[in-house]
Amino acid sequence: MTAETFRAVWLCRHHLSLLERFHASRYVLFHRSFSTHRAEKSRGLTRKMLLGVAVGTSVVVGVKYAVSEPRERRKMKILSEGVGRFCRSLYVGLVISLDYWWTSNIALRGMDESSPVYVEGMSACHQRAADSMVEGAVQNGGLYIKLGQGLCAFNHLLPAEYIRTLRILEDKALNRRYKEVDALFQEDFNTTPDKMFRKFDYEPVAAASLAQVHKAELHDGTPVAVKVQYIDLRDRFDGDIRTVEILLDIVKFMHPSFGFRWVLKDLKGTLAQELDFENEGRNSERCAEELKHFKFIVVPKVFWDYTSKRVLTAEFCEGCKINNVEEIRRQGLSLKDTADKLIRTFAEQIFYTGFIHADPHPGNVLVRRGPDKKAELVLLDHGLYEYLSKSDRIALCKLWRAIILRDDAGMESYSRDLGVKDYFLFCEMLLQRPINMRELGLGNILSREETAYMRDMATNHFDNIMRVLKALPRPMLLVFRNINTVRSINIALGAPVDRYFLMAKSAVRGWGKIQADDTRVLPSFRLFRWLWTSWENLKFECALRTEMMMMSLTRSLLQVLSFFGLITLDQEVYQYLK
C-alpha cells in the first residue's frame, strides 16, 4: 500500500512538472505572439504617423503656396530649386572627375601621349566634360553662367574643346517665358512692356547670365534695347553664392592646394553690384565721359524714365561681336585697326582712368562701320566695374614699362609696390606668357613650347600662383580678367598688333598724364600735359630702341667671333643667338 501510494504521488508530481512545462511553453508562445503583435502595431502606427506628417506638410506647404503673393511663391520655389542646383553641380563635378580618372588611368593607360589614339581619347573626354559644364551652367543659370563665361578667356590654358563649347554662354544662354517679363514690369512699373513701349519684341535678341535683351521702340520712334533681369535672380543670388562656396570647400577638402573660396568672398560685393541696373546705367555714363576723347568709342545712351533696378533701357546699337572675323571683314574693316582700338581703350582705363570694365568678353564689345569708314567699338554691359587706386595704377604703369624693357630691378621694385614678392612669376601671370630676359620681343601668339610652359606653370606652381593672387590688391583680380579677356580677343583676331608694346605705350602715357595732373605748375594747360606725356613717350621709345639695338649688335658680334673661331659658343649661347 505504501509503495502504491508513493508511486501515485511520484506520477502526480511528474505529470505536474509536465503540465507546468506545457503551460510555460504556452505562456512563452503567447508572450512572443503578443510582443510581435505589439511591435507590428507600433511599426504600423509609426508608418501612419510619418505618412500623416508628410501628407500634412505637403498640404500645408501647398496651401501656403496657393495663398501667397507671387513674390513669396517665387522665393519658396527658389528654395526648393536651390537644393536641385547644388545636387546638379555636385553631380556634374563628380562625373567629370571620374571620367578623367577613368580615361587617364584605365582607358588610355600606358599609351604614348603623342599617339593618335591617346590624343583622340583625351579630346573626346575634354568634349564630354565641356558639354556637361555647359548643360549644368545653362540649367542652373545666373552665377554659374558668369563663371563659365570667365573660363572662355583662358584659351591659352584650356583645351580647344572647352573654348569652342563654352562660347555659347557669352550671349545665348537662357530664354525666359513671356509671363515672367510681364510680371517683372508689373512689379517695377505697374504696367506691361507692350503698353510701356510703342513696340516691344518679346523674343530676346540676346540672353546671358543675368538678363535677356529685347528690342523695342519708344513712343517717339527711337529704337532701344531693353535689358530685363531674370525675375528670380536677386532672390537666388545669396543661395547660389553659398552653394558655390560649399562646392569650393568640398574641392579644397579633396585638393587642399585648390583654395578659391577667398576669391569668391572678396568679389561677392562686386558681383552683387551687377544686379543693380541703375548702377550699371551710372557706370555707362561715367565710362562714356572718361573715354569721350576716343571718337571711335560708342556707349549707348541710357533712357532713365524707362529704367529701374531690374530693367535697363538704352540706345539700340547694331554691330557684330568683336571676335567675328568674317563679319568684320565683310564690313570692309581692318582687323589690325579693330584690335588696336580695343587694346588702347581698355589700356586707357587700366593705366589712367582707373575705372575698369571688368567683363569685356566678345558679346559685350560690338564692331560696326563708323562715319570715317573705319572700325567703331560699341561697349555694352557696364554692370561689373572695378576701381584701381592711383598708387596701384602708377605701380602698374611702371611695372609694364619695366617688363617691356627687361628691367629686372624695376620689375622687382614695382611688383613689391603691389604687394608681391615673387615678382618674376607675377610678371609672367600679368602678361600670360613666358618672359625671356634676353629677348625684348614678345610674340602675341604662343609657340607650342611656350604654351607647354604656361600649362606646366599652372599645374606645378599652383601654390605659388595662389600666394601671388592673395598678395595683390583685391581690385587687381578683375584687372587680370580684363587683361586676359583682351588678350584672348586679340588672338581670335589673329594677333594683328603687338599688344604688349601698345599697352606699354599706354602705360607710359597714362603715367605721364597722372604726373601732369598732380603737378601744380600750369595744371589747367592742355599743352603742358601734352608736352609731359610726349616727353615720357619719347624716353620710352628711345630706351626700347636702344636696348633692341644693343641686343642686335651683341648677337652680331658673337656670331662674327664664332665664325672666325675666336670664341666657342655653348648651347645656352646658341639659344640666345636664335
Coordinates of C-alpha atoms in Angstrom, one line a residue, residues 19 73 158 253 297 415 435 447 514:
L19 CA 1.9 20.4 -17.1
R73 CA 5.8 82.0 -54.2
L158 CA 42.2 75.2 -71.5
F253 CA 39.0 69.2 -49.0
I297 CA 34.1 104.5 -78.9
S415 CA 55.9 94.3 -58.0
I435 CA 59.3 86.1 -70.3
S447 CA 54.5 78.8 -79.6
I514 CA 48.9 111.2 -63.9

